[in-house]
Coordinates of C-alpha atoms in Angstrom, one line a residue:
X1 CA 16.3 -82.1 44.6
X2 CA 13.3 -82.4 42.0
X3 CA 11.4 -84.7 43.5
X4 CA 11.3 -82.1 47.2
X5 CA 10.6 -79.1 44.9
X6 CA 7.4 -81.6 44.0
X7 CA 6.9 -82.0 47.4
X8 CA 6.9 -78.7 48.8
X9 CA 4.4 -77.9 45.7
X10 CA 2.2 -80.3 46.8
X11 CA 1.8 -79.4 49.9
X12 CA 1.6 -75.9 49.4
X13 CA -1.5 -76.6 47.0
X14 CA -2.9 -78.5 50.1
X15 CA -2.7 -75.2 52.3
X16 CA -4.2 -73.1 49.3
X17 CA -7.3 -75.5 49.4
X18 CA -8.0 -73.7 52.7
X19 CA -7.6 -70.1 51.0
X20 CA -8.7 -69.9 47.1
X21 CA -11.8 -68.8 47.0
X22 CA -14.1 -68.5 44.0
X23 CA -15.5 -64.7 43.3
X24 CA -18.7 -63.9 41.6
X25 CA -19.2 -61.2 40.4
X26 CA -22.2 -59.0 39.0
X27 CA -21.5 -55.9 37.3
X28 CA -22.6 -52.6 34.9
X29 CA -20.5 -50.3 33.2
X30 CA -21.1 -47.2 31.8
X31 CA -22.1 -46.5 28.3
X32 CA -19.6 -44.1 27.2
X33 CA -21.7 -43.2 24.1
X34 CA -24.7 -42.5 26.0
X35 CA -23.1 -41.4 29.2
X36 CA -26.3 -40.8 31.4
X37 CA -26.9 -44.5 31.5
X38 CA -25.5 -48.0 32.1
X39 CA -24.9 -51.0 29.8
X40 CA -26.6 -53.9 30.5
X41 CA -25.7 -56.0 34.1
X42 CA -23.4 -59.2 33.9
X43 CA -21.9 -61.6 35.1
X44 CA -18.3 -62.7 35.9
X45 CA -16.4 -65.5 37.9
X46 CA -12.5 -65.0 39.3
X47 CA -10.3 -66.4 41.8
X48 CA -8.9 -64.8 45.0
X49 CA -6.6 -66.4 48.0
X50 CA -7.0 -64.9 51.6
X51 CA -3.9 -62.8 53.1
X52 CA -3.3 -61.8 56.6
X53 CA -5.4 -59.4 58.3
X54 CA -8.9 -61.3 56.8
X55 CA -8.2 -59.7 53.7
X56 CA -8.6 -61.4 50.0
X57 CA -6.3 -60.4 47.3
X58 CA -8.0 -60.5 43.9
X59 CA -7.5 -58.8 40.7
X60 CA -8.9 -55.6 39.8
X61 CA -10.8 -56.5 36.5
X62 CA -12.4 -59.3 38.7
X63 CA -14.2 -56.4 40.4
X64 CA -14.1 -54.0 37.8
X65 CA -17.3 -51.7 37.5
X66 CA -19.2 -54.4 40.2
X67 CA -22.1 -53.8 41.2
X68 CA -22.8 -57.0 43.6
X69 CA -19.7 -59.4 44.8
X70 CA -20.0 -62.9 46.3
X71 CA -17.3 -65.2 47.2
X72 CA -17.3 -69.1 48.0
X73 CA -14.6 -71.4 50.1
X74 CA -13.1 -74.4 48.4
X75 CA -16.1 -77.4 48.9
X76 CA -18.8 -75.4 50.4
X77 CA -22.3 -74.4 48.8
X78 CA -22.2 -71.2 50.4
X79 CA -21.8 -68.0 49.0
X80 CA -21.2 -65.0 51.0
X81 CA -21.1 -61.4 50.6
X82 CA -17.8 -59.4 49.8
X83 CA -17.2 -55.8 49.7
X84 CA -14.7 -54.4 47.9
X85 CA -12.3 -52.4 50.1
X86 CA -9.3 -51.1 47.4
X87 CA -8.9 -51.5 44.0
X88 CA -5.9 -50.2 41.9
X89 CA -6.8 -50.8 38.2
X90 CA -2.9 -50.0 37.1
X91 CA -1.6 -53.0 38.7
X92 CA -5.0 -54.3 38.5
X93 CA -5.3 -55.7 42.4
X94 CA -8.1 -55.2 44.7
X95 CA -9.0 -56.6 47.9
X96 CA -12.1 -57.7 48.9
X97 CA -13.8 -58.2 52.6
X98 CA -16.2 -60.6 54.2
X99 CA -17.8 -59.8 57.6
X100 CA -19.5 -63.4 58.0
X101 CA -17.7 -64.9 60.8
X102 CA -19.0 -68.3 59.2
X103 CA -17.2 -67.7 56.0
X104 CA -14.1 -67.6 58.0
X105 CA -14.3 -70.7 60.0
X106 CA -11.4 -73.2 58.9
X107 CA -9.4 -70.2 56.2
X108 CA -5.7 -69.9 56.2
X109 CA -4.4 -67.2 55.1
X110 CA -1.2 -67.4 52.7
X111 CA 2.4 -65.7 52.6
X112 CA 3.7 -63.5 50.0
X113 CA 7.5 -64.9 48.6
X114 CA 9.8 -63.3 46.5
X115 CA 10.2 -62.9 42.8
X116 CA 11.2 -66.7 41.4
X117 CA 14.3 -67.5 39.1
X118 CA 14.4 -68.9 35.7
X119 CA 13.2 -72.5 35.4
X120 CA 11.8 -72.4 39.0
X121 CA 8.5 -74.3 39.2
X122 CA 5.2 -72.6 40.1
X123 CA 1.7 -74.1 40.4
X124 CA -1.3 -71.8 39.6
X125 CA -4.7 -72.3 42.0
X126 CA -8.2 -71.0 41.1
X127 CA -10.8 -71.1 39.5
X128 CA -11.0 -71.4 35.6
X129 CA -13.5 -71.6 33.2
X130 CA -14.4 -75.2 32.2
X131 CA -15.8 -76.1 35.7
X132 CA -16.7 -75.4 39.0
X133 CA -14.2 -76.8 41.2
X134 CA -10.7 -75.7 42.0
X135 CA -8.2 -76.1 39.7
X136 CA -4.0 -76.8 39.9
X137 CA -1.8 -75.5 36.8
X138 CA 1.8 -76.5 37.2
X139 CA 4.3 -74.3 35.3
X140 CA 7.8 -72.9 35.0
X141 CA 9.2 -69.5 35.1
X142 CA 11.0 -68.5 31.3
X143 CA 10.6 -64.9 31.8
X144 CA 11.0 -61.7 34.4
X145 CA 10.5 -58.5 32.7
X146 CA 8.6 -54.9 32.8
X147 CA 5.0 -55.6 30.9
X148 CA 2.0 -54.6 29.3
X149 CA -0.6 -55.0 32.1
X150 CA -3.7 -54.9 30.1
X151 CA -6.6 -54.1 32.1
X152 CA -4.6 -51.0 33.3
X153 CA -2.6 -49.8 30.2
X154 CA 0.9 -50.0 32.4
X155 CA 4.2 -50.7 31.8
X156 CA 4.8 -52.6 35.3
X157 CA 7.1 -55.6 36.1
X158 CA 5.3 -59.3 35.3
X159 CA 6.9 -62.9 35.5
X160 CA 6.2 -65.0 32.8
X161 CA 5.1 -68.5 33.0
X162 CA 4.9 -71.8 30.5
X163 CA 1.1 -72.4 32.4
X164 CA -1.9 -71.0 30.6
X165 CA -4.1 -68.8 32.4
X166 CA -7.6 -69.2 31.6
X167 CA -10.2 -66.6 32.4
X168 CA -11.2 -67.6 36.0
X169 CA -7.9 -68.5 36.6
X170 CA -7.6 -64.5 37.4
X171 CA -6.7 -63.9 41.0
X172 CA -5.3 -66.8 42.1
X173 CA -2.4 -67.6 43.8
X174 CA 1.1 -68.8 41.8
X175 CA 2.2 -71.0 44.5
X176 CA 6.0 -71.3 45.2
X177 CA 7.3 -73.6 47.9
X178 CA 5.0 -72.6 50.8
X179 CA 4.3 -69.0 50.0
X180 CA 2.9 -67.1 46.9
X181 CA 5.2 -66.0 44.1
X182 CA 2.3 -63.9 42.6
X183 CA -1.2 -63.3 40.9
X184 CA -2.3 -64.6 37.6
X185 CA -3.7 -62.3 35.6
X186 CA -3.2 -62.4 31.6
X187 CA -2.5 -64.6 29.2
X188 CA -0.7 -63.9 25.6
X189 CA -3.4 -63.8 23.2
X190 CA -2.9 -66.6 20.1
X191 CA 0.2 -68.4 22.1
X192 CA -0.3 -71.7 23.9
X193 CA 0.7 -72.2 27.8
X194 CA 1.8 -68.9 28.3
X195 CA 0.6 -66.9 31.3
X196 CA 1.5 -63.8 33.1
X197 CA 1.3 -63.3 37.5
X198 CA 1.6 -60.5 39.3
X199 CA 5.4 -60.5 40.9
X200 CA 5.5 -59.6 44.9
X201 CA 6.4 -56.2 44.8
X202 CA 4.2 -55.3 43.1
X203 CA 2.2 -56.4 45.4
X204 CA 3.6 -55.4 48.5
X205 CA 3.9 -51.8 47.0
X206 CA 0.0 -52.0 46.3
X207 CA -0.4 -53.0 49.7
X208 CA 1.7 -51.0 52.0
X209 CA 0.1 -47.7 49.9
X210 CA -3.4 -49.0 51.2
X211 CA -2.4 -49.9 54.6
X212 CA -0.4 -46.2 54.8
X213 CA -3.6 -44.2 53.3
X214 CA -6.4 -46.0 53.4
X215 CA -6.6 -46.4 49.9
X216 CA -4.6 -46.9 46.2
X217 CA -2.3 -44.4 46.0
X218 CA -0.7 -45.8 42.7
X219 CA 2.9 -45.7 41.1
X220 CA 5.3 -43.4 40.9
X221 CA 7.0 -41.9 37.7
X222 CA 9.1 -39.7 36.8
X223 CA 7.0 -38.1 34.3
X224 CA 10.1 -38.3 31.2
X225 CA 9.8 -39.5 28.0
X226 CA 13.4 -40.3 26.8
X227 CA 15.5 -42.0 23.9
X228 CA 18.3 -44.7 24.1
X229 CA 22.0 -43.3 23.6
X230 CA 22.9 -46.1 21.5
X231 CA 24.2 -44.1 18.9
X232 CA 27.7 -43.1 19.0
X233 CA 27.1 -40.1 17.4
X234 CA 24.6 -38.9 19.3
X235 CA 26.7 -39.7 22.6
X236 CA 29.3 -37.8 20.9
X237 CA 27.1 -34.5 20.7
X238 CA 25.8 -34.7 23.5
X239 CA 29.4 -34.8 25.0
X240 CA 29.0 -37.9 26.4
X241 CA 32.2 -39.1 27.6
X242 CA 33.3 -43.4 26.2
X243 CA 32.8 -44.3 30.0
X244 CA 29.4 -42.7 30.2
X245 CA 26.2 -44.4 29.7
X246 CA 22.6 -43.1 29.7
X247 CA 19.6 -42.2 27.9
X248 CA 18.5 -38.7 26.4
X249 CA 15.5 -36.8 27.7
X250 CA 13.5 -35.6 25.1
X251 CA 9.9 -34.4 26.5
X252 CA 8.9 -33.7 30.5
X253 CA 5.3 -34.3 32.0
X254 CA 4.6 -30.1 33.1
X255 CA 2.8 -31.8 36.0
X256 CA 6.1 -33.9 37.4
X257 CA 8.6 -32.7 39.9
X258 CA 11.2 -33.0 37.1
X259 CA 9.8 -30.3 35.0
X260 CA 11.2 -27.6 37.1
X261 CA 14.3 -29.4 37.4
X262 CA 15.4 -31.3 34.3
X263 CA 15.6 -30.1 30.3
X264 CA 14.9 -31.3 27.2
X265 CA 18.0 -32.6 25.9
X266 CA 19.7 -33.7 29.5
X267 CA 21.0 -37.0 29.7
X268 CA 19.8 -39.2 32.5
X269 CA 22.8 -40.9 34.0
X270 CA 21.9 -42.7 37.0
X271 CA 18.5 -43.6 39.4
X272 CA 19.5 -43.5 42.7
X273 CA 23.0 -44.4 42.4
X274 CA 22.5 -47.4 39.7
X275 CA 24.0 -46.7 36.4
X276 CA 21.7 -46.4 33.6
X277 CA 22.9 -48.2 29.9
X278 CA 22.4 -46.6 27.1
X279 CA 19.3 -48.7 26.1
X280 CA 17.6 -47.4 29.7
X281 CA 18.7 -50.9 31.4
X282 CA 19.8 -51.6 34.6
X283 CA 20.8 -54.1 36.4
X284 CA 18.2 -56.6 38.2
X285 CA 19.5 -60.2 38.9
X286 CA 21.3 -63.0 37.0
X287 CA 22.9 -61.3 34.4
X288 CA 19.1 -59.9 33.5
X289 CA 18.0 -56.1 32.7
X290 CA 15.4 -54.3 33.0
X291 CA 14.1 -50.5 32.0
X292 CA 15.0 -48.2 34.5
X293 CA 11.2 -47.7 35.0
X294 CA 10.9 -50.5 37.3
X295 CA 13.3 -48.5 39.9
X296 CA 11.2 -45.7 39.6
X297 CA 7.2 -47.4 39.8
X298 CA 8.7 -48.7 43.0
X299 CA 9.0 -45.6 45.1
X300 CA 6.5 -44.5 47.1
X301 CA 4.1 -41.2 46.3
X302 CA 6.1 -38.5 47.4
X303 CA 9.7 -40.3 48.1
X304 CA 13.3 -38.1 46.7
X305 CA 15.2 -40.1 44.0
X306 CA 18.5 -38.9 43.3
X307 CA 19.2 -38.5 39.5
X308 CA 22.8 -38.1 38.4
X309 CA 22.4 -36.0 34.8
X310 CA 24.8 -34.8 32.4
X311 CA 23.8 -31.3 31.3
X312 CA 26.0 -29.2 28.3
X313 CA 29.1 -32.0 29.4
X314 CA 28.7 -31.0 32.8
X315 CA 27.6 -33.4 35.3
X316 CA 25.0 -32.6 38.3
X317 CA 23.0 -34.4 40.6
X318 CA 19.7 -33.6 41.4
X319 CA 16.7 -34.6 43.8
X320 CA 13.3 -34.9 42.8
X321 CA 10.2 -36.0 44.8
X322 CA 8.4 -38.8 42.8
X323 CA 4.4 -39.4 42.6
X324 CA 1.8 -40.7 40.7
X325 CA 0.8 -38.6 37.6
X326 CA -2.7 -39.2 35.8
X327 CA -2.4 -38.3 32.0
X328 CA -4.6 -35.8 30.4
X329 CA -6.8 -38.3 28.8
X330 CA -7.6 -41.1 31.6
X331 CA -6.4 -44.5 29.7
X332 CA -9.6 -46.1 32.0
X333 CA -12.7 -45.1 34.4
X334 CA -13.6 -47.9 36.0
X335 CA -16.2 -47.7 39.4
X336 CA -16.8 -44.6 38.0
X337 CA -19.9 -42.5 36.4
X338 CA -18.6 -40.3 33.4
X339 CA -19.0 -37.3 33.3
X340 CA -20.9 -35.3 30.9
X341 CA -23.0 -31.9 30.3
X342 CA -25.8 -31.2 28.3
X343 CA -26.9 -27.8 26.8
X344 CA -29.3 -27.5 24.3
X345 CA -28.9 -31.3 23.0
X346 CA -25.4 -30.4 22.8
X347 CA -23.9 -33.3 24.6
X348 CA -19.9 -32.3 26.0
X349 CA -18.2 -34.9 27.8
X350 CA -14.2 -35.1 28.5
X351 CA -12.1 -37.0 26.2
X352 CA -11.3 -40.4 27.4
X353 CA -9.9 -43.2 26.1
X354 CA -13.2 -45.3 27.2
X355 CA -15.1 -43.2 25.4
X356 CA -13.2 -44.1 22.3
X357 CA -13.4 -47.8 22.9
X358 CA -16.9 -47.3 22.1
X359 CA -16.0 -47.2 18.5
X360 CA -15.1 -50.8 19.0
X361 CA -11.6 -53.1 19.1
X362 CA -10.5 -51.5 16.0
X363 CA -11.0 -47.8 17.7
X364 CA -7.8 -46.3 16.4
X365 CA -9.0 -46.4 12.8
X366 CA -12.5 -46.2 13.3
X367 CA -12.5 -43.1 15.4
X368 CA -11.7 -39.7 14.4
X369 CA -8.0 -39.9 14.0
X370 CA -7.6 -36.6 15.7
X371 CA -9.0 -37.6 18.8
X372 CA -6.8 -40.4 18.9
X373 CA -3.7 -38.5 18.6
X374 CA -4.2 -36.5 21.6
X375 CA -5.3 -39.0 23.7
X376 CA -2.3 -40.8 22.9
X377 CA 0.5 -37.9 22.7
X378 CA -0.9 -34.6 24.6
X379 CA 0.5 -34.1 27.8
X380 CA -1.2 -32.0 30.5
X381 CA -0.3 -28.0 31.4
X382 CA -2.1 -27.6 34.7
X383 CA -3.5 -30.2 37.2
X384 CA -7.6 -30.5 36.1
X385 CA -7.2 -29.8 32.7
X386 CA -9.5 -31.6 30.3
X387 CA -10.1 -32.1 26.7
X388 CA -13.8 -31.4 26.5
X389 CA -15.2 -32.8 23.1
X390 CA -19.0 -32.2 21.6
X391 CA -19.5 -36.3 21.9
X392 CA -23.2 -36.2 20.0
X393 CA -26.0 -33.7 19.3
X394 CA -29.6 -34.3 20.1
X395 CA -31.5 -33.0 17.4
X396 CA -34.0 -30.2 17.8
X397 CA -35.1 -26.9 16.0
X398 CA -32.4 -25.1 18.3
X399 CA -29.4 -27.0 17.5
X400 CA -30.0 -27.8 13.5
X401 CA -27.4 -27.5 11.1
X402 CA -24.7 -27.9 14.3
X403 CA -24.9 -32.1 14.1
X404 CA -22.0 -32.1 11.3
X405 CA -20.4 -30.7 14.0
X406 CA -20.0 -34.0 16.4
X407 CA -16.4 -35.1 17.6
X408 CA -14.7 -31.9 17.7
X409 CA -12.9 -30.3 20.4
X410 CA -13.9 -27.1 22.7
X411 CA -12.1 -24.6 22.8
X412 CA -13.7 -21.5 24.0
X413 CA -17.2 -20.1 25.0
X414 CA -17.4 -16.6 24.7
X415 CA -13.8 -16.2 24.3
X416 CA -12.7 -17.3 27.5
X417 CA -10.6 -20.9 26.6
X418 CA -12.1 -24.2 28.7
X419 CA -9.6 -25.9 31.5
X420 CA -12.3 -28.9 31.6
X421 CA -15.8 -29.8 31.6
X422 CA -16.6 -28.4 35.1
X423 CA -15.1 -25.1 33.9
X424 CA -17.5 -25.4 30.7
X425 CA -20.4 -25.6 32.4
X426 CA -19.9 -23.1 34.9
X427 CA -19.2 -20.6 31.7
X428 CA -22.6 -21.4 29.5
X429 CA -25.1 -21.6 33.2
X430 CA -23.7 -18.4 34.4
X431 CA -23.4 -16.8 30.6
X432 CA -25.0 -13.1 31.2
X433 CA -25.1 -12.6 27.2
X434 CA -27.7 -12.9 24.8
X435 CA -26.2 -15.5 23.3
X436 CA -23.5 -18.3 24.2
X437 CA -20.8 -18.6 21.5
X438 CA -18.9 -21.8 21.3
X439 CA -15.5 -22.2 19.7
X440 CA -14.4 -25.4 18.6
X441 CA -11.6 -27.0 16.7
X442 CA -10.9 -26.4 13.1
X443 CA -12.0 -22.7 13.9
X444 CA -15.6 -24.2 13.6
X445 CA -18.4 -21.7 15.9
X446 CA -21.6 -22.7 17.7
X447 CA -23.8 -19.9 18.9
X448 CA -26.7 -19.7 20.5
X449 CA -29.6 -17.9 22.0
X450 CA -29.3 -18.4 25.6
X451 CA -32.9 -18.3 26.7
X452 CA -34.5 -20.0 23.8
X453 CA -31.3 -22.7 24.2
X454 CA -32.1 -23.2 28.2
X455 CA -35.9 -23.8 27.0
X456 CA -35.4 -26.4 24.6
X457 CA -32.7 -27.9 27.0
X458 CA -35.8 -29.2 28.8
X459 CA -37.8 -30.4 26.2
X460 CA -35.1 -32.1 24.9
X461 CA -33.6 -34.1 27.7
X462 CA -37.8 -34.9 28.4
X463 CA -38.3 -36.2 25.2
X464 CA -34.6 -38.4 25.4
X465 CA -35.8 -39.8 28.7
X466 CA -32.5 -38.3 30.2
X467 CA -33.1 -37.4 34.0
X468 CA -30.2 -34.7 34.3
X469 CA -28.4 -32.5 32.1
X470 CA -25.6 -32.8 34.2
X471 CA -23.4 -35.9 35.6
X472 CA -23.3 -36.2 39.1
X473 CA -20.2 -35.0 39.9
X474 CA -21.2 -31.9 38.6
X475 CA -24.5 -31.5 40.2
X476 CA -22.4 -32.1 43.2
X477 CA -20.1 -29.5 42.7
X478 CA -22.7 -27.4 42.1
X479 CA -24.3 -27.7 45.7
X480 CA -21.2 -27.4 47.5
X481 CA -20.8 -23.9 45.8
X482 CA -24.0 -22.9 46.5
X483 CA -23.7 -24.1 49.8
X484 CA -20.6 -22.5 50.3
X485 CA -21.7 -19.3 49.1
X486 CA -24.7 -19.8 51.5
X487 CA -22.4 -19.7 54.6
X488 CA -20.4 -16.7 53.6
X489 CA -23.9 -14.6 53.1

């Protein structure tokens, strides 16, 4: 039986010769402390397998931030130009497209599988560092579990493998049999031979969202935060009956469904019909368990769930529409200008965590420890809302005595409180008042003369070399008001 397992995974890695391609990559991302510019361009190689439909199926942080993408066939000199058609940085996919009718000449495109077993043998394709050619990795499966994905901060299933996965190994095809089992993607920093791939549904969910919309749609949550029930104690205030098993909510995301339907303190039963334990397992295969999470980031954006709760000891059942919810500080920004606003060498930008990796790897204790708490804990009250945060002041005659002032929060100009930078700006360029008044955090004020501020706003961004005080996205908005406003005079 071993020896056609072995032969099946040889020729599979035959038929992927004709679809791993090697992706190059240039690309620039934005310098979060200086948020008008770019850092400097570079350069990146990954791997990618074609899929049907003329589609390659990469990872996202293969294309992250590009700004030029090439991709090369298996034993040709040729590079040819790829555009990038989705990208979902959460599960951190992308797929990329080539209109050369030359490039596709002789490609096969490969099948997606299913999620392997324990033990089953995989054999990783691409393109890792080291050298230039293509590369075979053979491995087993010892793990299937819900995991960090790294490049996109999620908690999404992951299939652990005893094959490392070297950067340029990213992208490529774990090869089951005669179909794909999944993507590498990470590796577990300071272990040997272990690697982490993409599983199928993941996959599959990533793709049938583009195919549906056009686009990523992401993944779906509930928008709970919740604690196991594995004290009997707390089952037994809770009135949790010895049969019953669950886990306890203790906060709700205001932006979910479930906020107008679930409480603080209710205990979630069951997800569609499948018991929850009290560790928040369920179920999956082979005696294995998984969060209940996983049931949930595989519905599709806007899709019912039925959730069986147990409220005061009485039971209920309710139905709430599932979607993707963003968190009030974005966890990343990729293939995307920030935004910031300038007034009077006051630089405001929203909070993000981006903006505190610029502090370096060991951000969290670096950075100011207040920022880092609410990126990490605040939840959102309305959709749009932003933490707007005075990010750096530009010195100048107008703004002196205010630099001490760097890092805090905005509250409120001229009394009225912020909902996000957009909202900030539209407050100080349409301020009627002799002076603009800024309340910040720790009941700290910043006021200014409005005429002598927009004056020096000028000189200021001149002498900085900056070519806008405004991002684009706000310079955009901007015109479409004014143009707006245009049509209705």
């Amino acid at each position: 039986m071993a020896v056609d397992t072995d032969t099946d995974a040889y020729s599979a890695i035959e038929l992927a010769l004709d679809s791993v391609v090697k992706i190059f990559t240039e690309s620039s991302s934005p310098d979060y402390a200086l948020p008008w510019q770019n850092k400097y361009q570079s350069k990146s190689k990954g791997s990618g397998f074609v899929i049907p439909g003329r589609k390659i199926l990469t990872n996202a942080h293969v294309v992250a931030d590009y700004t030029f993408v090439q991709v090369r066939k298996h034993g040709s000199p040729t590079k040819y130009r790829a555009e990038v058609q989705a990208v979902g940085h959460e599960c951190d996919l992308a797929i990329l497209v080539v209109e050369s009718e030359e490039f596709w000449e002789g490609m096969t495109f490969l099948e997606l599988g299913d999620i392997p077993f324990l033990q089953d043998a995989v054999a990783v394709v691409g393109y890792p560092q080291g050298g230039d050619n293509i590369s075979v990795t053979k491995g087993v499966v010892s793990r299937v579990e819900p995991r960090q994905y790294v490049h996109g901060a999620t908690q999404l299933m992951a299939i652990q493998i005893d094959a490392a996965i070297n950067p340029g190994n990213s992208g490529g095809p774990a090869i089951m049999g005669k179909k794909v089992a999944g993507i590498a993607f990470q590796s577990l920093p300071g272990a040997e031979n272990i690697g982490y791939i993409i599983p199928v549904p993941v996959i599959k969910h990533f793709l049938s969202g583009v195919e549906q919309s056009g686009k990523y749609v992401g993944f779906c949550s509930l928008g709970l935060f919740w604690q196991p029930t594995e004290n009997v104690q707390l089952r037994n205030h809770f009135k949790m009956r010895p049969e019953m098993t669950g886990v306890l909510v203790s906060k709700i995301n205001p932006l979910s469904d479930a906020y107008k339907i679930l409480k603080k303190d209710d205990i979630i039963l069951a997800f569609d019909g499948v018991p929850i334990a009290n560790d928040g397992t369920v179920p999956f295969r082979n005696r294995v368990r998984i969060k209940f999470d996983y049931l949930v980031s595989m519905k599709k954006p806007d899709e019912t769930a039925a959730v069986k709760v147990l409220r005061d000891g009485e039971e209920s059942e309710f139905s709430i529409t599932l979607r993707p919810l963003q968190p009030l500080v974005p966890v990343h920004q990729f293939d995307i200008l920030p935004s910031y606003y300038i007034f009077a060498g006051l630089v405001f930008v929203p909070l993000t965590l981006p903006y505190l990796h610029e502090y370096g790897e060991d951000w969290y204790n670096t950075s100011l420890r207040r920022l880092c708490e609410l990126a990490l804990r605040e939840l959102p009250k309305k959709a749009g809302e932003q933490l707007v945060i005075l990010s750096q002041v530009l010195m100048d005659d107008i703004n002196a005595g205010y630099e001490r002032l760097a890092w805090l929060q905005v509250k409120k100009v001229n009394g009225v409180e912020i909902e996000n930078l957009k909202h900030l700006c539209q407050l100080v360029d349409s301020c009627s008042e002799e002076s603009v008044r800024l309340d910040l955090d720790d009941e700290k004020v910043i006021v200014l003369n409005y005429q002598l501020a927009k004056i020096a706003t000028s000189s200021i961004l001149n002498r900085h070399r900056i070519p806008s005080s405004k991002s684009s996205d706000l310079i955009d908005e901007d015109n479409s008001l004014e143009l707006g406003l245009a049509c209705l005079s």
